[in-house]
Every structure is written in C-alpha cells, then in structure tokens.
Short mmCIF file of C-alpha atoms in Angstrom, two decimals:
data_model
loop_
_atom_site.label_atom_id
_atom_site.label_comp_id
_atom_site.label_asym_id
_atom_site.label_seq_id
_atom_site.Cartn_x
_atom_site.Cartn_y
_atom_site.Cartn_z
CA GLY A 805 -8.53 -14.67 23.89
CA GLN A 806 -8.64 -17.57 25.07
CA GLN A 807 -4.83 -19.46 24.87
CA PRO A 808 -5.62 -23.01 23.81
CA PRO A 809 -4.32 -25.86 26.92
CA GLY A 810 -0.46 -26.87 26.44
CA TRP A 811 0.20 -23.68 24.40
CA HIS A 812 2.36 -21.08 25.74
CA GLY A 813 2.12 -18.62 23.02
CA PRO A 814 4.33 -16.22 21.96
CA ALA A 815 7.06 -17.51 24.91
CA LEU A 816 8.69 -20.04 22.17
CA TRP A 817 8.19 -18.05 18.85
CA MET A 818 10.28 -14.99 21.52
CA ASN A 819 12.30 -17.30 22.88
CA SER A 820 13.94 -17.90 19.63
CA PHE A 821 15.29 -14.93 19.29
CA LEU A 822 17.20 -15.01 22.86
CA PRO A 823 20.61 -16.11 23.52
CA SER A 824 19.98 -19.79 24.17
CA TRP A 825 21.72 -20.65 27.33
CA THR A 826 22.57 -24.35 29.21
CA SER A 827 19.46 -26.12 31.49
CA ASP A 828 22.31 -27.45 33.80
CA LEU A 829 23.64 -24.90 35.06
CA PRO A 830 25.55 -25.46 38.74
CA SER A 831 23.84 -24.03 41.66
CA MET A 832 24.00 -22.57 45.10
CA ASN A 833 22.51 -23.91 48.31
CA MET A 834 21.31 -21.17 50.55
CA ALA A 835 19.70 -21.97 53.27
CA ASP A 836 17.54 -24.54 50.87
CA SER A 837 15.91 -21.65 50.06
CA VAL A 838 17.16 -20.56 46.37
CA VAL A 839 18.60 -21.03 43.81
CA TYR A 840 19.81 -20.20 40.87
CA GLY A 841 18.19 -20.88 37.07
CA PRO A 842 18.59 -19.57 33.39
CA PRO A 843 17.41 -15.86 33.29
CA ALA A 844 13.22 -14.95 33.44
CA TRP A 845 13.00 -14.67 29.65
CA THR A 846 13.37 -18.36 29.05
CA LEU A 847 11.47 -19.38 31.73
CA ASP A 848 8.26 -16.56 32.65
CA HIS A 849 6.33 -16.45 30.26
CA ASP A 850 4.43 -13.78 31.93
CA ALA A 851 6.78 -11.71 31.99
CA LEU A 852 7.44 -11.88 28.79
CA GLU A 853 3.73 -11.03 27.84
CA VAL A 854 4.65 -7.53 29.75
CA ILE A 855 7.28 -6.39 28.57
CA TRP A 856 6.35 -7.44 24.70
CA THR A 857 3.11 -5.80 25.84
CA VAL A 858 4.83 -2.51 26.73
CA PHE A 859 6.99 -2.38 23.39
CA ARG A 860 4.35 -2.93 21.35
CA PRO A 861 2.86 0.12 20.90
CA GLY A 862 6.11 1.58 19.99
CA TYR A 863 6.32 -0.49 17.30
CA LEU A 864 2.66 0.00 15.31
CA VAL A 865 3.45 3.29 15.96
CA ALA A 866 6.72 3.41 13.98
CA ILE A 867 4.99 0.80 11.36
CA PHE A 868 1.99 3.77 11.10
CA VAL A 869 5.06 6.59 10.48
CA LEU A 870 6.10 4.48 7.72
CA GLY A 871 2.89 4.03 6.42
CA TRP A 872 2.56 8.06 5.99
CA ALA A 873 5.73 8.16 4.54
CA MET A 874 4.23 5.60 1.75
CA ASN A 875 1.23 8.08 1.30
CA VAL A 876 3.48 11.01 0.97
CA ALA A 877 5.86 9.52 -1.72
CA VAL A 878 2.38 8.34 -3.78
CA PHE A 879 1.04 11.70 -3.06
CA GLY A 880 3.62 13.10 -5.63
CA GLN A 881 3.89 10.25 -7.50
CA PHE A 882 0.29 11.35 -8.87
CA LYS A 883 0.40 14.92 -8.03
CA VAL A 884 -2.27 14.59 -5.42
CA ASP A 885 -2.42 18.11 -3.13
CA TYR A 886 -2.87 16.70 0.31
CA CYS A 887 -0.92 20.12 2.07
CA THR A 888 -3.90 22.15 0.76
CA VAL A 889 -6.58 19.56 2.25
CA LEU A 890 -4.22 18.93 5.06
CA GLY A 891 -3.47 23.01 5.45
CA ILE A 892 0.23 21.89 6.39
CA ALA A 893 2.46 24.80 5.18
CA LYS A 894 5.34 24.47 2.85
CA ASP A 895 7.82 24.56 5.67
CA GLU A 896 6.49 22.01 7.32
CA VAL A 897 6.31 19.13 4.85
CA VAL A 898 7.93 16.06 5.42
CA SER A 899 9.66 14.21 2.95
CA PRO A 900 9.62 10.50 3.06
CA GLY A 901 12.63 9.88 2.87
CA ARG A 902 12.52 11.77 6.25
CA LEU A 903 9.99 10.39 7.64
CA ILE A 904 11.29 6.80 6.50
CA VAL A 905 14.80 7.38 8.68
CA VAL A 906 11.94 8.34 11.69
CA ALA A 907 10.82 5.59 10.83
CA LEU A 908 13.31 2.72 10.90
CA SER A 909 15.20 5.19 14.40
CA LEU A 910 12.24 4.59 16.23
CA LEU A 911 11.76 0.11 14.84
CA VAL A 912 15.68 0.39 16.20
CA ALA A 913 15.66 2.44 19.15
CA PHE A 914 12.94 -0.31 20.94
CA GLY A 915 14.85 -3.03 19.79
CA ALA A 916 18.34 -1.80 21.79
CA CYS A 917 16.08 -0.77 24.83
CA ARG A 918 14.15 -3.76 24.49
CA PHE A 919 17.83 -6.09 25.45
CA ALA A 920 19.54 -3.59 26.79
CA LEU A 921 16.87 -3.52 29.50
CA LEU A 922 18.03 -7.16 29.94
CA ASP A 923 20.01 -6.66 32.68
CA ALA A 924 17.14 -3.91 34.03
CA PRO A 925 16.47 -5.34 37.30
CA SER A 926 13.15 -6.25 37.44
CA VAL A 927 10.45 -6.36 34.88
CA LEU A 928 8.83 -3.27 36.77
CA ALA A 929 11.70 -1.39 36.44
CA ILE A 930 11.29 -1.85 32.36
CA LEU A 931 7.40 -1.44 32.57
CA TRP A 932 8.41 1.94 34.65
CA SER A 933 11.59 2.81 31.75
CA MET A 934 9.07 2.15 29.01
CA LEU A 935 5.95 4.67 29.98
CA ALA A 936 8.19 7.47 31.20
CA ALA A 937 9.57 6.80 27.66
CA TYR A 938 6.97 7.72 25.64
CA ALA A 939 5.41 10.01 28.31
CA ILE A 940 8.56 11.92 26.93
CA GLY A 941 8.14 10.89 23.03
CA LEU A 942 3.74 12.94 23.15
CA PHE A 943 5.36 15.88 25.43
CA GLY A 944 8.15 16.54 23.60
CA LEU A 945 5.09 16.54 20.62
CA PHE A 946 4.50 19.87 22.20
CA ILE A 947 7.10 21.27 24.29
CA HIS A 948 9.05 24.58 22.97
CA LEU A 949 12.05 24.35 21.51
CA PRO A 950 14.90 27.20 20.60
CA SER A 951 13.93 28.54 17.62
CA ALA A 952 16.99 26.53 16.02
CA LEU A 953 15.88 23.35 16.50
CA ASP A 954 11.88 24.63 16.33
CA GLN A 955 12.85 25.18 12.69
CA ARG A 956 14.85 22.26 12.07
CA PHE A 957 11.82 19.73 13.62
CA ARG A 958 8.96 22.30 12.16
CA CYS A 959 6.81 18.80 11.03
CA ARG A 960 5.90 18.35 14.25
CA ILE A 961 4.09 21.15 14.42
CA PRO A 962 0.62 20.03 12.11
CA ILE A 963 0.76 16.82 14.54
CA ALA A 964 1.00 17.97 17.59
CA ARG A 965 -1.90 20.71 16.84
CA ALA A 966 -4.03 17.97 15.11
CA LEU A 967 -3.87 15.77 18.28
CA TRP A 968 -4.57 18.40 20.44
CA ARG A 969 -8.05 19.49 18.71
CA SER A 970 -8.87 16.02 18.68
CA VAL A 971 -8.94 15.80 22.32
CA CYS A 972 -9.63 20.09 23.09
CA PRO A 973 -11.66 20.82 19.61
CA ASP A 974 -12.83 24.12 18.81
CA THR A 975 -16.54 23.56 19.57
CA SER A 976 -17.14 27.83 17.75
CA ARG A 977 -15.93 26.36 13.91
CA GLU A 978 -16.45 23.15 11.49
CA ILE A 979 -13.64 20.66 12.33
CA PRO A 980 -11.03 20.98 9.99
CA PHE A 981 -10.33 17.60 7.87
CA VAL A 982 -6.18 16.83 9.33
CA GLU A 983 -7.93 16.57 12.81
CA VAL A 984 -10.69 14.41 11.30
CA LEU A 985 -8.15 12.51 9.43
CA VAL A 986 -5.58 11.67 12.73
CA ALA A 987 -8.66 11.36 15.32
CA ASP A 988 -9.68 8.51 11.94
CA GLY A 989 -5.53 7.03 12.61
CA LEU A 990 -6.09 7.36 16.13
CA THR A 991 -9.21 4.74 16.62
CA SER A 992 -6.77 2.32 14.51
CA LEU A 993 -4.29 2.82 16.95
CA SER A 994 -7.08 2.11 19.71
CA LYS A 995 -5.99 -1.06 21.23
CA VAL A 996 -2.67 1.01 21.96
CA PHE A 997 -4.89 2.59 24.70
CA PHE A 998 -5.99 -0.52 25.52
CA ASP A 999 -1.86 -1.54 26.20
CA LEU A 1000 -1.10 0.94 27.56
CA ALA A 1001 -3.61 1.04 30.05
CA VAL A 1002 -2.75 -3.14 31.35
CA CYS A 1003 0.84 -1.76 31.99
CA THR A 1004 0.05 1.14 33.72
CA CYS A 1005 -2.41 -1.34 35.93
CA VAL A 1006 -0.13 -3.28 35.57
CA ALA A 1007 2.96 -1.47 36.50
CA SER A 1008 1.07 0.22 39.70
CA SER A 1009 -0.41 -2.64 41.17
CA SER A 1010 2.77 -4.15 41.31
CA LEU A 1011 4.64 -0.98 43.14
CA LEU A 1012 1.41 -0.91 45.38
CA ASP A 1013 1.41 -4.41 46.19
CA ASN A 1014 2.83 -5.24 49.70
CA SER A 1015 4.96 -8.48 48.25
CA PRO A 1016 7.91 -8.28 47.03
CA GLU A 1017 8.04 -7.91 43.05
CA PRO A 1018 7.07 -11.55 42.24
CA LEU A 1019 10.00 -13.75 42.56
CA SER A 1020 9.38 -14.96 38.70
CA SER A 1021 11.07 -11.64 38.01
CA GLN A 1022 13.70 -10.96 39.47
CA LEU A 1023 17.02 -11.22 38.23
CA LEU A 1024 20.61 -11.19 39.85
CA HIS A 1025 23.81 -11.08 37.50
CA GLY A 1026 21.52 -12.57 34.83
CA PHE A 1027 20.28 -15.17 36.31
CA GLU A 1028 16.89 -16.31 37.98
CA ILE A 1029 16.25 -16.20 41.55
CA TYR A 1030 13.18 -18.50 42.47
CA SER A 1031 11.51 -20.25 45.68
CA VAL A 1032 11.16 -23.48 46.22
CA VAL A 1033 8.66 -25.50 48.14
CA ALA A 1034 12.17 -28.30 48.06
CA LEU A 1035 14.77 -28.23 47.11
CA ASN A 1036 17.28 -31.43 47.07
CA SER A 1037 19.69 -30.04 48.05
CA THR A 1038 22.56 -33.22 46.83
CA ALA A 1039 21.44 -33.11 43.69
CA ALA A 1040 21.89 -29.14 43.58
CA ILE A 1041 25.51 -29.32 44.87
CA ALA A 1042 26.28 -32.14 42.39
CA GLY A 1043 24.68 -29.39 39.74
CA ALA A 1044 21.70 -31.49 38.64
CA ARG A 1045 18.58 -29.63 37.99
CA PRO A 1046 16.32 -29.35 41.52
CA VAL A 1047 12.54 -30.23 41.03
CA VAL A 1048 10.82 -27.18 41.78
CA GLY A 1049 7.34 -27.78 44.01
CA VAL A 1050 5.63 -24.02 43.57
CA LYS A 1051 7.43 -21.57 41.89
CA HIS A 1052 5.10 -17.66 42.48
CA THR A 1053 4.94 -15.73 40.42
CA LEU A 1054 2.37 -12.74 40.51
CA TRP A 1055 2.67 -11.05 36.70
CA GLY A 1056 0.12 -13.37 35.03
CA GLU A 1057 -2.62 -12.54 38.21
CA HIS A 1058 -1.75 -9.35 37.44
CA LEU A 1059 -2.08 -9.37 33.90
CA THR A 1060 -5.40 -11.66 34.30
CA GLU A 1061 -6.72 -8.81 37.07
CA CYS A 1062 -5.96 -5.52 35.03
CA ARG A 1063 -7.48 -6.88 31.66
CA ARG A 1064 -10.56 -7.08 33.51
CA SER A 1065 -10.35 -3.92 34.80
CA ALA A 1066 -12.90 -1.86 33.76
CA PHE A 1067 -9.69 0.93 32.97
CA PRO A 1068 -7.86 -0.86 29.94
CA TYR A 1069 -12.01 -0.43 28.24
CA PHE A 1070 -12.29 2.28 29.01
CA ALA A 1071 -9.08 3.71 27.44
CA TRP A 1072 -10.04 1.70 23.99
CA SER A 1073 -12.70 3.13 23.43
CA ILE A 1074 -11.34 7.38 23.70
CA PRO A 1075 -10.29 6.96 20.37
CA PHE A 1076 -14.17 6.05 19.24
CA LEU A 1077 -16.07 8.65 21.85
CA LEU A 1078 -13.58 11.79 20.53
CA ARG A 1079 -14.26 11.08 16.87
CA ALA A 1080 -18.06 10.45 17.79
CA ARG A 1081 -17.86 14.05 19.36
CA GLN A 1082 -16.18 15.13 16.15
CA CYS A 1083 -18.54 14.43 14.53
CA THR A 1084 -21.35 16.19 16.69
CA ILE A 1085 -19.53 19.72 15.88
CA ALA A 1086 -19.46 19.09 12.41
CA ALA A 1087 -23.13 18.31 12.83
CA ARG A 1088 -23.50 21.42 14.19
CA HIS A 1089 -22.05 23.91 12.04
CA ALA A 1090 -23.39 21.66 8.71
CA PRO A 1091 -24.54 24.09 5.54
CA ASP A 1092 -27.09 22.21 4.96
CA SER A 1093 -29.50 19.50 6.47
CA LEU A 1094 -28.46 16.92 4.47
CA ALA A 1095 -24.93 17.21 5.23
CA ARG A 1096 -25.87 16.85 8.96
CA ASP A 1097 -28.25 14.48 9.18
CA LEU A 1098 -25.09 12.37 7.17
CA GLN A 1099 -22.90 13.04 10.52
CA ARG A 1100 -25.38 12.50 12.98
CA VAL A 1101 -25.34 8.38 11.01
CA ASN A 1102 -21.23 9.04 10.81
CA PHE A 1103 -21.86 9.41 14.97
CA LEU A 1104 -23.82 6.18 15.32
CA LYS A 1105 -20.97 4.12 12.87
CA TYR A 1106 -18.19 5.08 15.75
CA LEU A 1107 -21.05 4.14 18.50
CA THR A 1108 -20.98 0.85 16.97
CA ALA A 1109 -18.13 0.53 18.24
CA LEU A 1110 -19.14 0.55 22.04
CA PRO A 1111 -20.87 -2.45 21.59
CA VAL A 1112 -17.85 -4.81 21.04
CA ILE A 1113 -15.62 -3.02 23.78
CA ALA A 1114 -18.06 -3.79 26.60
CA PHE A 1115 -19.63 -7.10 25.62
CA ALA A 1116 -15.25 -8.00 24.98
CA PHE A 1117 -15.75 -6.38 29.25
CA CYS A 1118 -18.07 -8.65 29.94
CA TYR A 1119 -16.44 -11.51 28.00
CA VAL A 1120 -13.67 -11.44 30.85
CA ARG A 1121 -16.48 -10.55 33.37
CA ALA A 1122 -18.83 -13.35 32.79
CA GLY A 1123 -20.79 -14.16 35.53
CA GLU A 1124 -20.41 -11.78 37.65
CA PHE A 1125 -22.85 -9.59 36.48
CA SER A 1126 -26.40 -11.92 35.66
CA GLN A 1127 -26.15 -15.61 36.39
CA MET A 1128 -28.50 -15.73 34.03
CA LEU A 1129 -25.90 -15.23 30.98
CA GLU A 1130 -23.01 -17.33 30.14
CA LYS A 1131 -19.72 -16.85 29.34
CA GLU A 1132 -20.45 -18.43 25.71
CA ASP A 1133 -23.45 -15.62 25.32
CA PHE A 1134 -21.52 -12.44 25.92
CA GLU A 1135 -19.78 -13.85 23.12
CA PHE A 1136 -22.02 -14.64 21.17
CA MET A 1137 -23.04 -11.04 21.08
CA TRP A 1138 -19.62 -9.78 20.55
CA ALA A 1139 -19.42 -11.31 17.71
CA LEU A 1140 -22.53 -10.08 16.64
CA ALA A 1141 -21.56 -6.06 17.84
CA ALA A 1142 -17.73 -7.44 15.69
CA VAL A 1143 -19.52 -8.16 12.29
CA LEU A 1144 -22.36 -4.48 12.21
CA ASN A 1145 -19.37 -2.08 13.19
CA SER A 1146 -16.83 -3.34 10.86
CA MET A 1147 -19.91 -3.65 7.78
CA PHE A 1148 -21.27 -0.27 9.09
CA SER A 1149 -18.02 0.81 9.15
CA PHE A 1150 -16.76 -0.99 6.01
CA LEU A 1151 -19.82 0.82 3.65
CA TRP A 1152 -19.81 3.98 4.87
CA ASP A 1153 -15.18 3.98 4.02
CA LEU A 1154 -16.57 3.31 0.30
CA VAL A 1155 -19.44 5.70 -0.62
CA MET A 1156 -18.79 8.42 1.96
CA ASP A 1157 -15.07 8.61 2.90
CA TRP A 1158 -13.70 7.77 -0.47
CA GLY A 1159 -16.40 8.26 -2.65
CA LEU A 1160 -16.64 5.54 -4.71
CA LEU A 1161 -19.95 3.42 -5.85
CA GLN A 1162 -21.12 6.29 -8.06
CA PRO A 1163 -23.76 5.66 -10.52
CA GLY A 1164 -22.53 6.40 -14.62
CA ALA A 1165 -19.20 5.62 -13.02
CA ASP A 1166 -16.17 4.43 -15.62
CA ALA A 1167 -15.44 1.59 -13.88
CA PHE A 1168 -17.25 -0.75 -12.42
CA GLY A 1169 -18.11 0.14 -8.58
CA LEU A 1170 -15.60 3.82 -8.88
CA ARG A 1171 -16.63 7.06 -9.96
CA GLN A 1172 -16.21 9.42 -12.79
CA VAL A 1173 -12.79 11.14 -11.17
CA LEU A 1174 -9.78 9.00 -10.07
CA LEU A 1175 -6.52 10.25 -9.23
CA PHE A 1176 -4.49 7.46 -9.07
CA LYS A 1177 -5.37 6.18 -12.77
CA GLY A 1178 -2.00 3.94 -14.50
CA VAL A 1179 -2.33 1.28 -12.05
CA PHE A 1180 -4.35 -2.00 -12.94
CA GLY A 1181 -6.61 -3.19 -10.30
CA PHE A 1182 -5.25 -0.36 -7.43
CA TYR A 1183 -8.87 0.76 -6.51
CA HIS A 1184 -10.29 -2.92 -6.28
CA VAL A 1185 -7.16 -4.50 -4.66
CA LEU A 1186 -7.79 -1.20 -2.01
CA ILE A 1187 -11.46 -2.32 -1.75
CA LEU A 1188 -10.68 -6.04 -1.21
CA GLN A 1189 -7.82 -5.30 1.36
CA ASN A 1190 -9.55 -2.26 3.74
CA LEU A 1191 -12.15 -5.57 3.89
CA ILE A 1192 -10.37 -8.17 4.91
CA GLY A 1193 -8.21 -5.56 7.15
CA ARG A 1194 -12.04 -4.70 8.42
CA THR A 1195 -12.68 -8.20 9.59
CA LEU A 1196 -9.26 -10.20 10.34
CA TRP A 1197 -10.91 -9.76 13.86
CA SER A 1198 -12.63 -12.71 13.14
CA LEU A 1199 -9.47 -14.96 13.10
CA ARG A 1200 -9.97 -15.61 16.84
CA TRP A 1201 -12.06 -17.57 16.91
CA SER A 1202 -9.87 -19.91 14.44
CA PRO A 1203 -8.73 -22.68 16.22
CA GLN A 1204 -5.65 -23.31 13.04
CA ALA A 1205 -4.71 -19.23 13.73
CA THR A 1206 -4.54 -19.79 17.16
CA LEU A 1207 -2.91 -22.69 17.95
CA THR A 1208 -0.36 -21.79 14.76
CA LEU A 1209 -0.11 -18.23 16.27
CA GLY A 1210 -0.76 -18.24 19.63
CA ALA A 1211 -3.07 -15.29 21.45
CA PHE A 1212 -0.09 -12.92 21.66
CA LEU A 1213 1.68 -12.89 18.92
CA LEU A 1214 -2.13 -13.41 17.28
CA GLY A 1215 -3.41 -10.06 19.02
CA THR A 1216 0.23 -8.74 17.89
CA LEU A 1217 -0.63 -9.62 13.55
CA GLN A 1218 -4.06 -8.01 14.29
CA GLN A 1219 -3.42 -4.81 15.51
CA SER A 1220 -0.20 -4.64 12.44
CA ALA A 1221 -2.79 -5.10 9.53
CA GLU A 1222 -4.94 -2.85 11.65
CA VAL A 1223 -2.36 0.33 10.57
CA PHE A 1224 -1.19 -1.14 7.53
CA ARG A 1225 -5.02 -1.22 5.94
CA ARG A 1226 -5.50 2.65 7.86
CA CYS A 1227 -2.47 3.54 5.88
CA LEU A 1228 -3.92 2.39 2.78
CA TRP A 1229 -7.14 3.52 3.50
CA ASN A 1230 -5.83 7.21 4.02
CA LEU A 1231 -4.88 7.04 0.12
CA LEU A 1232 -8.18 7.27 -0.71
CA ARG A 1233 -9.62 9.57 1.81
CA VAL A 1234 -7.29 12.25 1.61
CA GLU A 1235 -7.85 11.51 -2.75
CA TRP A 1236 -11.34 12.04 -1.77
CA GLU A 1237 -11.46 15.02 0.32
CA CYS A 1238 -8.63 16.58 -2.57
CA ILE A 1239 -11.82 16.13 -5.54
CA LYS A 1240 -14.60 17.20 -2.87
CA LYS A 1241 -12.84 20.68 -2.13
CA GLY A 1242 -11.45 20.79 -6.36
CA VAL A 1243 -7.48 20.98 -5.42
CA HIS A 1244 -7.76 17.87 -7.18
CA ARG A 1245 -5.09 18.27 -9.74
CA VAL A 1246 -1.90 20.18 -7.75
CA GLU A 1247 -1.35 24.04 -9.25
CA LYS A 1248 1.38 24.84 -6.54
CA HIS A 1249 2.48 21.52 -4.94
CA PHE A 1250 5.48 21.25 -3.09
CA PRO A 1251 8.63 18.59 -3.84
CA VAL A 1252 8.53 15.63 -1.87
#
C-alpha cells in the first residue's frame, strides 16, 4: 500500500524496541567525505523494512504451528477423530504441548537471530542468512535422519508427505483430505511466498548491482557510514551533527523495483494454482456427476484469486500497460475482484467446507450433527470471525488504519489475522470431514 505523506511506516514503531542512541555522537573527518552517526537501524527506514520483511514469514509459520496446537487440543477435548480423516498413524501424533514448545522455540530463535544479526556486516548478509535458514528448515522436513532421531521426529512425516504431494500430486487417485488441508493452509500463507520472492529479488539485485552495497546500510563497529555532498569540518570536529546534503541509499530503489516485478506476484499465486490443480484431479476421480461439478466450481473459486493478484500487479505498474487506464482504474478493479473472491470463498466455507446452512437444523444456520456442543455461540462466533478475516484486506483503503499503523505493520497484522482465521477454519473443516466419513465419534482415539 501507499504510505501517507510524512509517515515513516513501521520505522518509528520498530525503533521503539531497539536501543536508543545519542543523536550527537563525535564525528570524524575522513577527507571530508564520510561521517559517523547513529546505527542504520535508527535511520534507514528502507533497510528496516527489508529486514522485517525477511523475518516476517518465520513468525507467521510459528503462529500457524501455535494454531495447530490449539486445533489438536480442541479435537482432543471434544473427542474428534482427526487422526483417521487425516491418515495420521499413532506414532505420528503430536501433543499440543509439544507443538507449543516448537512454536515458541521458533519465535525465540527468530527473535534471537534478529538481534544477534544487528552486528552483521551488512543488510545483505542478513537477507542471505535468513533465506538460507528457511531453505535449510524446509529441507530438514524431507532429509533422512538416523533411526533414533527419525523415531523422535516422526511427526514431520505427515506434513512433509502432504507438502510434497501438494506440489507433485498423484494424479492416479483421489486427493487425500490431509493434502487438501495442507494446500488450503498454503493459500493463507500466500503472502509469505510474496515476501520471500521480494527478499530474494532484493538480495539478488544488491548482489548483481555493480555499485557497492547501499551505503546507508554499511555498518562499522555498530555505527553507520553514509556519503554526504558537503560536510562542515568545523562542526564535525566540534561534535555537532553535520547537515547532510544527500543520503545515498539503494534499498528503497531495490524494494520498489522488486515489488514492481512480476516474480513476487507469480509466487503469490502459486498456492492458489496448486489448490486449483487438486480440484481438477478430484473432479477426474469424482464418484458421480454432482461431485464432479462441485469440484469444478471449487476450481473456479480458487481461480478468482488470480484477478486480485493480477490487478494488484497492474496497479503498481499503472501507466506501462495502457494509457487508457489510470492507477485508480486498476485499484477499483482490484477491490472489485477482492470482493468477489471474498464473498465466493465465504459462502463456500459455510456450505461446502463446513456443511452449514442445512434446512431443518435445530440451531439457525447450522446442521443437525454438531460435535462442538456445550460452548455457547461457538459456531456463530466462528462464522463471524471467518467473515471478518475474509474481508480484513479492506483496511488497506482505511486512512485511519494506515495512518495509525503504517502500511507495513498493517500488512503484517492482516497476514497474522489470516493465519488465525485459517486455524479456526480448520476446526469446522475437520469436524465436517469426520461427519461425512462417519467417524464423528472416536472409537480408537489416540491420547493428546
């Protein structure tokens, strides 16, 4: 989103968590060309945004793990046999407590890395370090471990298998429910794909750029060095803060160019394309014509996300594709596509994914069989929360929200809310699958 004039986005908010530095540190006259000042973290908004963007995916994944811990705890409390419908073996079950430990460990590790890397020689080193850490973590799901460790971490097998099959599905059979659930989860993490693509683009652009790394991000013993057009040597020697003519930074340029590139937008669309492909395979193996038609409608539902992405891309590249359409025209089409996608998805959630709105139900708008009984308003609260989560993107057009939070922090909250919405969505989705499969009361439930 566009930042309001005069607003520094998340820089002020993020700097409040960092050590304060004096604004008048002694300066050194180095051929009247450079000056020592406060660290980059307190000055360079663009460098801050790059760093927080590369850390954001890790925090969102940790929130997702916490959400699944909540799911498992609720399933155990209400005796919902999620293991059967997900095809999870007894030795692959993970307790909520262990999932919470994993999630908190991730959060602590990312927080520790964030502050440990303050002493990194450059922002570029931080970018590549975090991107490598994500690649190693993903690779760790699939790597073969020694038998002792493999038995201890058997819980990784279902998620690794489902992730692999989401990308490379077996077209000779119907898509298992666990693969559908994982692919749906990836759609809620679609902006993670966008962030990682942007960070990869920024890191690659900085690496391939013939000019030195942006000077506003070069650190020397914790202090920033930046170029100036003119330096008052007397003022510098006296310790007064010099007036900087031009502060030359390329991080803003790299961010702008990468966010205008088609690569992040393609990455954003990948989860929806994977889920749409699953629908085509499910339609091919559908038992009857009605099930086949429903899978085709579901296929169209996921495709409605593509115009949202396409118009967002056209919005940032307005003026390059057509002289007839202005930026406001693409913004209107972007919002219209988002409304269509949100309403389509919300109604599909209610009727198909949750099995609600059945005629003759005892409770208004629900269904005859309910597994989460005894909690007043449970289903209606989840329906309302799902609607709010599906439409939270509209805050982008709220001047109050943008002015209060800034574009970056607002986007972070929206992504976190989408992960939270998906975790609550899982409860009713797994419940409805148990009811459809006839295993809605556990007979051989594994302890959680």
